[in-house]
């Protein structure tokens, strides 16, 4: 199905094998409050590297997998089949970075990231700036050959596992005052400190946290600036475009697993002497879920193929937003139905339906909320005409 090549199917099956090996660990990790046994994540990462599904998005010349966008989607789709972030070890380092990085940054960040030796986190969002990135108040001031970075960043995912952060701030003084800039900040660095670690809806324990992080007079040499002064926003957009497609991919995987588990359960669960799959109301939940999964998968694969075919960047932008919007909303509807089909068991943490119901909620929020995706799509339609996008 979906016209996948032999190479595509190979990546898909390696990633599927990996995901299948993690699924049996989920319940134990959930009941342990998200905590993983010591050394487990490292061994999973090692296996992902051996399987050739790690850093699939980085070009081969820098040690990455050099995969097509479609192959990256196929890999991340399998990552999405696993709860409790157990499969987050299949990393997608910043694929936009090599094109703008200096040789020194390539050697210190890109190549080690491809080898699984360095992990990044993104410090963009602030208390008063989420959807509206331009509202950030974090600053970057040039002082001689250095920059002084200041700001408080929210929801910094995987900060606790990262050894460098992308810090997004507005320039103070100089020709580009008020414009955005992105910096590489090694972790730990003097002046970077955790303000607090809030608890979130999913159960990831201390494996992956989203702390509020303060950057107080963090001094970095000018060589830590990514690209040029004023380029920060374009890098954030590039990252969002890529991540939105990957969010869509992971939502497909989650929905596929939910649909499969709902089907098995509906056939086995007997009520009033008959399997619940024979009740029209349950059939509607199954049928709607499978239909929407097919639609979301077709949309997401086609979006990836268009990127691989070199579609105009504005078209890529609009289509990635459509894929993210539809797949995230779809997966949340499917999770809601799955809880319903499983009845009381659907409310128990040892069932995947319950875990996905909580975990998928954020897919409608991060990397741009569903409302923001709709605003982007509508804006592109009005500016360029709907025919270019669908
Ligand atoms: C678990 C988690 C992890 C995250 N990880 C990171 C990370 O690693 N790095 C990082 O920098 N950020 C991260 N984020 C932040 C995330 O990207 C933002 O939460 C998200 O973009 C929404 O911003 P906000 O929370 O400020 O909501 P707001 O922007 O305040 O939005 C509130 C509501 O208003 C709506 N709204 C806003 N603007 C519009 C509009 N133009 N039209 C219609 N409706 C609108 C929104 O859709 C939403 O419903 C993370 C968030 C979470 C929850």
PDB file of C-alpha atoms in Angstrom, residues 24-230:
ATOM      1  CA  UNK A  24       6.022  -4.569  26.453  1.00  0.00           C
ATOM      2  CA  UNK A  25       7.830  -2.140  28.821  1.00  0.00           C
ATOM      3  CA  UNK A  26       5.104   0.515  28.797  1.00  0.00           C
ATOM      4  CA  UNK A  27       2.863  -0.644  31.633  1.00  0.00           C
ATOM      5  CA  UNK A  28       5.733  -1.196  34.045  1.00  0.00           C
ATOM      6  CA  UNK A  29       7.147   2.258  33.261  1.00  0.00           C
ATOM      7  CA  UNK A  30       3.702   3.860  33.608  1.00  0.00           C
ATOM      8  CA  UNK A  31       3.074   2.247  36.973  1.00  0.00           C
ATOM      9  CA  UNK A  32       6.551   3.327  38.105  1.00  0.00           C
ATOM     10  CA  UNK A  33       5.565   6.945  37.473  1.00  0.00           C
ATOM     11  CA  UNK A  34       7.468   7.090  34.194  1.00  0.00           C
ATOM     12  CA  UNK A  35      10.818   6.077  35.660  1.00  0.00           C
ATOM     13  CA  UNK A  36      13.115   3.881  33.589  1.00  0.00           C
ATOM     14  CA  UNK A  37      15.582   1.374  34.986  1.00  0.00           C
ATOM     15  CA  UNK A  38      19.117   2.770  34.985  1.00  0.00           C
ATOM     16  CA  UNK A  39      20.918   2.396  31.662  1.00  0.00           C
ATOM     17  CA  UNK A  40      17.791   1.383  29.754  1.00  0.00           C
ATOM     18  CA  UNK A  41      17.498   4.537  27.690  1.00  0.00           C
ATOM     19  CA  UNK A  42      21.178   4.352  26.716  1.00  0.00           C
ATOM     20  CA  UNK A  43      20.799   0.749  25.560  1.00  0.00           C
ATOM     21  CA  UNK A  44      17.676   1.637  23.559  1.00  0.00           C
ATOM     22  CA  UNK A  45      19.512   4.516  21.920  1.00  0.00           C
ATOM     23  CA  UNK A  46      22.403   2.204  21.040  1.00  0.00           C
ATOM     24  CA  UNK A  47      20.007  -0.214  19.376  1.00  0.00           C
ATOM     25  CA  UNK A  48      18.294   2.570  17.418  1.00  0.00           C
ATOM     26  CA  UNK A  49      21.725   3.620  16.125  1.00  0.00           C
ATOM     27  CA  UNK A  50      22.589   0.032  15.181  1.00  0.00           C
ATOM     28  CA  UNK A  51      19.281  -0.323  13.348  1.00  0.00           C
ATOM     29  CA  UNK A  52      20.096   2.772  11.268  1.00  0.00           C
ATOM     30  CA  UNK A  53      16.965   4.666  12.294  1.00  0.00           C
ATOM     31  CA  UNK A  54      18.732   7.291  14.446  1.00  0.00           C
ATOM     32  CA  UNK A  55      19.292  10.830  13.081  1.00  0.00           C
ATOM     33  CA  UNK A  56      17.622   9.699   9.860  1.00  0.00           C
ATOM     34  CA  UNK A  57      16.967  13.361   9.039  1.00  0.00           C
ATOM     35  CA  UNK A  58      20.630  14.435   8.963  1.00  0.00           C
ATOM     36  CA  UNK A  59      22.546  14.280   5.672  1.00  0.00           C
ATOM     37  CA  UNK A  60      24.874  11.292   5.250  1.00  0.00           C
ATOM     38  CA  UNK A  61      27.905  13.555   4.845  1.00  0.00           C
ATOM     39  CA  UNK A  62      27.529  14.557   8.501  1.00  0.00           C
ATOM     40  CA  UNK A  63      26.976  11.013   9.724  1.00  0.00           C
ATOM     41  CA  UNK A  64      23.167  10.993   9.546  1.00  0.00           C
ATOM     42  CA  UNK A  65      20.865   8.558   7.785  1.00  0.00           C
ATOM     43  CA  UNK A  66      20.276  10.798   4.755  1.00  0.00           C
ATOM     44  CA  UNK A  67      16.683   9.584   4.584  1.00  0.00           C
ATOM     45  CA  UNK A  68      14.010  11.093   2.396  1.00  0.00           C
ATOM     46  CA  UNK A  69      11.198  12.973   4.134  1.00  0.00           C
ATOM     47  CA  UNK A  70       8.910  10.028   3.449  1.00  0.00           C
ATOM     48  CA  UNK A  71      11.354   7.626   5.108  1.00  0.00           C
ATOM     49  CA  UNK A  72      11.646   9.964   8.099  1.00  0.00           C
ATOM     50  CA  UNK A  73       7.855   9.936   8.368  1.00  0.00           C
ATOM     51  CA  UNK A  74       7.798   6.130   8.199  1.00  0.00           C
ATOM     52  CA  UNK A  75      10.331   5.909  11.037  1.00  0.00           C
ATOM     53  CA  UNK A  76       8.624   8.494  13.263  1.00  0.00           C
ATOM     54  CA  UNK A  77       5.264   6.838  12.619  1.00  0.00           C
ATOM     55  CA  UNK A  78       6.607   3.766  14.408  1.00  0.00           C
ATOM     56  CA  UNK A  79       7.965   5.948  17.237  1.00  0.00           C
ATOM     57  CA  UNK A  80       4.392   7.191  17.684  1.00  0.00           C
ATOM     58  CA  UNK A  81       3.120   3.655  18.344  1.00  0.00           C
ATOM     59  CA  UNK A  82       4.894   3.629  21.722  1.00  0.00           C
ATOM     60  CA  UNK A  83       3.691   5.442  24.866  1.00  0.00           C
ATOM     61  CA  UNK A  84       5.643   7.003  27.759  1.00  0.00           C
ATOM     62  CA  UNK A  85       8.257   8.487  25.395  1.00  0.00           C
ATOM     63  CA  UNK A  86      10.082   5.159  25.382  1.00  0.00           C
ATOM     64  CA  UNK A  87      10.833   5.596  21.682  1.00  0.00           C
ATOM     65  CA  UNK A  88      11.996   9.209  21.880  1.00  0.00           C
ATOM     66  CA  UNK A  89      15.513   7.792  21.717  1.00  0.00           C
ATOM     67  CA  UNK A  90      14.998   7.675  17.931  1.00  0.00           C
ATOM     68  CA  UNK A  91      16.273  11.240  17.729  1.00  0.00           C
ATOM     69  CA  UNK A  92      15.783  13.790  14.980  1.00  0.00           C
ATOM     70  CA  UNK A  93      18.618  16.301  15.543  1.00  0.00           C
ATOM     71  CA  UNK A  94      18.258  19.773  13.994  1.00  0.00           C
ATOM     72  CA  UNK A  95      18.353  19.004  10.278  1.00  0.00           C
ATOM     73  CA  UNK A  96      18.176  22.720   9.418  1.00  0.00           C
ATOM     74  CA  UNK A  97      21.477  23.379  11.198  1.00  0.00           C
ATOM     75  CA  UNK A  98      24.110  21.984   8.769  1.00  0.00           C
ATOM     76  CA  UNK A  99      23.069  24.400   6.015  1.00  0.00           C
ATOM     77  CA  UNK A 100      23.797  27.450   8.204  1.00  0.00           C
ATOM     78  CA  UNK A 101      26.365  26.137  10.700  1.00  0.00           C
ATOM     79  CA  UNK A 102      30.017  27.128  10.695  1.00  0.00           C
ATOM     80  CA  UNK A 103      32.603  24.365  10.256  1.00  0.00           C
ATOM     81  CA  UNK A 104      33.310  24.594  13.984  1.00  0.00           C
ATOM     82  CA  UNK A 105      29.598  24.182  14.819  1.00  0.00           C
ATOM     83  CA  UNK A 106      29.376  21.196  12.476  1.00  0.00           C
ATOM     84  CA  UNK A 107      32.256  19.493  14.272  1.00  0.00           C
ATOM     85  CA  UNK A 108      31.060  20.355  17.797  1.00  0.00           C
ATOM     86  CA  UNK A 109      27.285  19.911  17.404  1.00  0.00           C
ATOM     87  CA  UNK A 110      26.109  18.328  14.140  1.00  0.00           C
ATOM     88  CA  UNK A 111      28.460  15.346  13.872  1.00  0.00           C
ATOM     89  CA  UNK A 112      28.238  14.421  17.591  1.00  0.00           C
ATOM     90  CA  UNK A 113      24.425  14.695  17.371  1.00  0.00           C
ATOM     91  CA  UNK A 114      24.411  12.246  14.461  1.00  0.00           C
ATOM     92  CA  UNK A 115      26.511   9.819  16.522  1.00  0.00           C
ATOM     93  CA  UNK A 116      24.133  10.093  19.495  1.00  0.00           C
ATOM     94  CA  UNK A 117      26.766  11.821  21.619  1.00  0.00           C
ATOM     95  CA  UNK A 118      25.033  15.204  21.987  1.00  0.00           C
ATOM     96  CA  UNK A 119      21.355  16.069  22.483  1.00  0.00           C
ATOM     97  CA  UNK A 120      19.715  19.445  22.063  1.00  0.00           C
ATOM     98  CA  UNK A 121      16.760  21.252  23.601  1.00  0.00           C
ATOM     99  CA  UNK A 122      14.866  24.295  22.348  1.00  0.00           C
ATOM    100  CA  UNK A 123      14.461  27.382  24.536  1.00  0.00           C
ATOM    101  CA  UNK A 124      12.048  29.538  22.541  1.00  0.00           C
ATOM    102  CA  UNK A 125       8.722  29.794  24.433  1.00  0.00           C
ATOM    103  CA  UNK A 126       8.327  32.239  27.323  1.00  0.00           C
ATOM    104  CA  UNK A 127       5.644  32.998  29.873  1.00  0.00           C
ATOM    105  CA  UNK A 128       4.213  35.715  27.617  1.00  0.00           C
ATOM    106  CA  UNK A 129       5.176  34.261  24.224  1.00  0.00           C
ATOM    107  CA  UNK A 130       4.084  30.892  22.854  1.00  0.00           C
ATOM    108  CA  UNK A 131       1.973  31.081  19.700  1.00  0.00           C
ATOM    109  CA  UNK A 132       3.318  34.562  19.098  1.00  0.00           C
ATOM    110  CA  UNK A 133       7.073  33.946  18.989  1.00  0.00           C
ATOM    111  CA  UNK A 134       7.665  37.589  18.118  1.00  0.00           C
ATOM    112  CA  UNK A 135       6.448  38.531  21.615  1.00  0.00           C
ATOM    113  CA  UNK A 136       9.567  37.079  23.273  1.00  0.00           C
ATOM    114  CA  UNK A 137      11.389  39.435  25.628  1.00  0.00           C
ATOM    115  CA  UNK A 138      14.607  37.393  26.001  1.00  0.00           C
ATOM    116  CA  UNK A 139      17.598  39.432  24.894  1.00  0.00           C
ATOM    117  CA  UNK A 140      20.999  38.976  23.296  1.00  0.00           C
ATOM    118  CA  UNK A 141      23.362  41.915  23.718  1.00  0.00           C
ATOM    119  CA  UNK A 142      26.719  42.169  21.971  1.00  0.00           C
ATOM    120  CA  UNK A 143      29.573  42.854  24.421  1.00  0.00           C
ATOM    121  CA  UNK A 144      32.923  42.972  22.624  1.00  0.00           C
ATOM    122  CA  UNK A 145      33.468  39.568  21.030  1.00  0.00           C
ATOM    123  CA  UNK A 146      30.709  37.940  23.095  1.00  0.00           C
ATOM    124  CA  UNK A 147      26.947  38.028  23.590  1.00  0.00           C
ATOM    125  CA  UNK A 148      25.147  38.306  26.922  1.00  0.00           C
ATOM    126  CA  UNK A 149      21.944  36.254  26.923  1.00  0.00           C
ATOM    127  CA  UNK A 150      19.049  36.933  29.293  1.00  0.00           C
ATOM    128  CA  UNK A 151      15.552  35.493  29.512  1.00  0.00           C
ATOM    129  CA  UNK A 152      13.289  32.940  31.151  1.00  0.00           C
ATOM    130  CA  UNK A 153      12.148  30.087  28.926  1.00  0.00           C
ATOM    131  CA  UNK A 154       9.162  27.818  29.492  1.00  0.00           C
ATOM    132  CA  UNK A 155       8.449  24.156  28.649  1.00  0.00           C
ATOM    133  CA  UNK A 156      12.059  23.384  27.657  1.00  0.00           C
ATOM    134  CA  UNK A 157      11.512  19.767  26.612  1.00  0.00           C
ATOM    135  CA  UNK A 158      14.247  17.280  27.530  1.00  0.00           C
ATOM    136  CA  UNK A 159      16.404  19.997  29.102  1.00  0.00           C
ATOM    137  CA  UNK A 160      17.448  17.401  31.674  1.00  0.00           C
ATOM    138  CA  UNK A 161      18.846  15.129  28.926  1.00  0.00           C
ATOM    139  CA  UNK A 162      20.341  17.882  26.764  1.00  0.00           C
ATOM    140  CA  UNK A 163      23.909  19.077  26.622  1.00  0.00           C
ATOM    141  CA  UNK A 164      23.174  22.130  24.518  1.00  0.00           C
ATOM    142  CA  UNK A 165      20.248  24.473  24.039  1.00  0.00           C
ATOM    143  CA  UNK A 166      19.056  26.613  21.171  1.00  0.00           C
ATOM    144  CA  UNK A 167      18.384  29.954  22.852  1.00  0.00           C
ATOM    145  CA  UNK A 168      16.115  32.341  20.962  1.00  0.00           C
ATOM    146  CA  UNK A 169      16.356  36.018  21.850  1.00  0.00           C
ATOM    147  CA  UNK A 170      15.958  39.537  20.491  1.00  0.00           C
ATOM    148  CA  UNK A 171      19.071  41.545  19.720  1.00  0.00           C
ATOM    149  CA  UNK A 172      19.856  44.608  21.801  1.00  0.00           C
ATOM    150  CA  UNK A 173      21.677  47.470  20.098  1.00  0.00           C
ATOM    151  CA  UNK A 174      23.484  47.419  16.778  1.00  0.00           C
ATOM    152  CA  UNK A 175      22.197  47.284  13.236  1.00  0.00           C
ATOM    153  CA  UNK A 176      19.759  44.426  13.936  1.00  0.00           C
ATOM    154  CA  UNK A 177      18.327  45.686  17.241  1.00  0.00           C
ATOM    155  CA  UNK A 178      14.925  44.135  17.975  1.00  0.00           C
ATOM    156  CA  UNK A 179      15.432  41.306  15.460  1.00  0.00           C
ATOM    157  CA  UNK A 180      15.653  37.636  16.404  1.00  0.00           C
ATOM    158  CA  UNK A 181      18.790  35.567  16.818  1.00  0.00           C
ATOM    159  CA  UNK A 182      19.496  31.944  17.727  1.00  0.00           C
ATOM    160  CA  UNK A 183      22.446  30.841  19.882  1.00  0.00           C
ATOM    161  CA  UNK A 184      24.001  27.528  20.824  1.00  0.00           C
ATOM    162  CA  UNK A 185      24.434  27.379  24.600  1.00  0.00           C
ATOM    163  CA  UNK A 186      26.393  24.490  26.070  1.00  0.00           C
ATOM    164  CA  UNK A 187      24.839  22.879  29.124  1.00  0.00           C
ATOM    165  CA  UNK A 188      25.618  23.349  31.889  1.00  0.00           C
ATOM    166  CA  UNK A 189      26.837  26.950  31.512  1.00  0.00           C
ATOM    167  CA  UNK A 190      27.265  29.624  34.204  1.00  0.00           C
ATOM    168  CA  UNK A 191      24.006  31.600  34.488  1.00  0.00           C
ATOM    169  CA  UNK A 192      21.715  28.846  33.157  1.00  0.00           C
ATOM    170  CA  UNK A 193      19.513  27.458  35.902  1.00  0.00           C
ATOM    171  CA  UNK A 194      16.254  25.601  36.369  1.00  0.00           C
ATOM    172  CA  UNK A 195      13.575  27.794  37.963  1.00  0.00           C
ATOM    173  CA  UNK A 196      11.184  24.901  38.520  1.00  0.00           C
ATOM    174  CA  UNK A 197      10.099  21.589  37.013  1.00  0.00           C
ATOM    175  CA  UNK A 198       6.305  21.556  36.590  1.00  0.00           C
ATOM    176  CA  UNK A 199       4.359  18.288  36.427  1.00  0.00           C
ATOM    177  CA  UNK A 200       2.627  17.601  33.088  1.00  0.00           C
ATOM    178  CA  UNK A 201      -0.240  15.438  31.875  1.00  0.00           C
ATOM    179  CA  UNK A 202       1.875  12.580  30.539  1.00  0.00           C
ATOM    180  CA  UNK A 203       3.787  10.147  32.767  1.00  0.00           C
ATOM    181  CA  UNK A 204       7.434  10.530  31.837  1.00  0.00           C
ATOM    182  CA  UNK A 205       8.888  10.726  35.359  1.00  0.00           C
ATOM    183  CA  UNK A 206      12.364  12.188  35.346  1.00  0.00           C
ATOM    184  CA  UNK A 207      13.192  10.665  31.935  1.00  0.00           C
ATOM    185  CA  UNK A 208      12.105  13.782  30.022  1.00  0.00           C
ATOM    186  CA  UNK A 209      11.178  16.995  31.827  1.00  0.00           C
ATOM    187  CA  UNK A 210       9.961  20.385  30.569  1.00  0.00           C
ATOM    188  CA  UNK A 211      11.427  22.824  33.090  1.00  0.00           C
ATOM    189  CA  UNK A 212      11.233  26.596  33.223  1.00  0.00           C
ATOM    190  CA  UNK A 213      14.835  27.686  32.657  1.00  0.00           C
ATOM    191  CA  UNK A 214      16.398  31.056  33.432  1.00  0.00           C
ATOM    192  CA  UNK A 215      19.310  32.422  31.401  1.00  0.00           C
ATOM    193  CA  UNK A 216      20.942  35.136  33.511  1.00  0.00           C
ATOM    194  CA  UNK A 217      23.824  37.040  31.934  1.00  0.00           C
ATOM    195  CA  UNK A 218      24.944  33.930  30.084  1.00  0.00           C
ATOM    196  CA  UNK A 219      28.090  34.924  28.221  1.00  0.00           C
ATOM    197  CA  UNK A 220      28.742  33.104  24.945  1.00  0.00           C
ATOM    198  CA  UNK A 221      31.370  33.892  22.289  1.00  0.00           C
ATOM    199  CA  UNK A 222      30.090  35.249  18.966  1.00  0.00           C
ATOM    200  CA  UNK A 223      30.979  31.871  17.423  1.00  0.00           C
ATOM    201  CA  UNK A 224      27.867  30.477  19.208  1.00  0.00           C
ATOM    202  CA  UNK A 225      25.545  32.630  17.073  1.00  0.00           C
ATOM    203  CA  UNK A 226      23.728  30.439  14.529  1.00  0.00           C
ATOM    204  CA  UNK A 227      23.737  31.960  11.037  1.00  0.00           C
ATOM    205  CA  UNK A 228      23.616  35.738  11.100  1.00  0.00           C
ATOM    206  CA  UNK A 229      22.034  38.322  13.391  1.00  0.00           C
ATOM    207  CA  UNK A 230      18.360  38.646  12.437  1.00  0.00           C
TER     208      UNK A 230
END
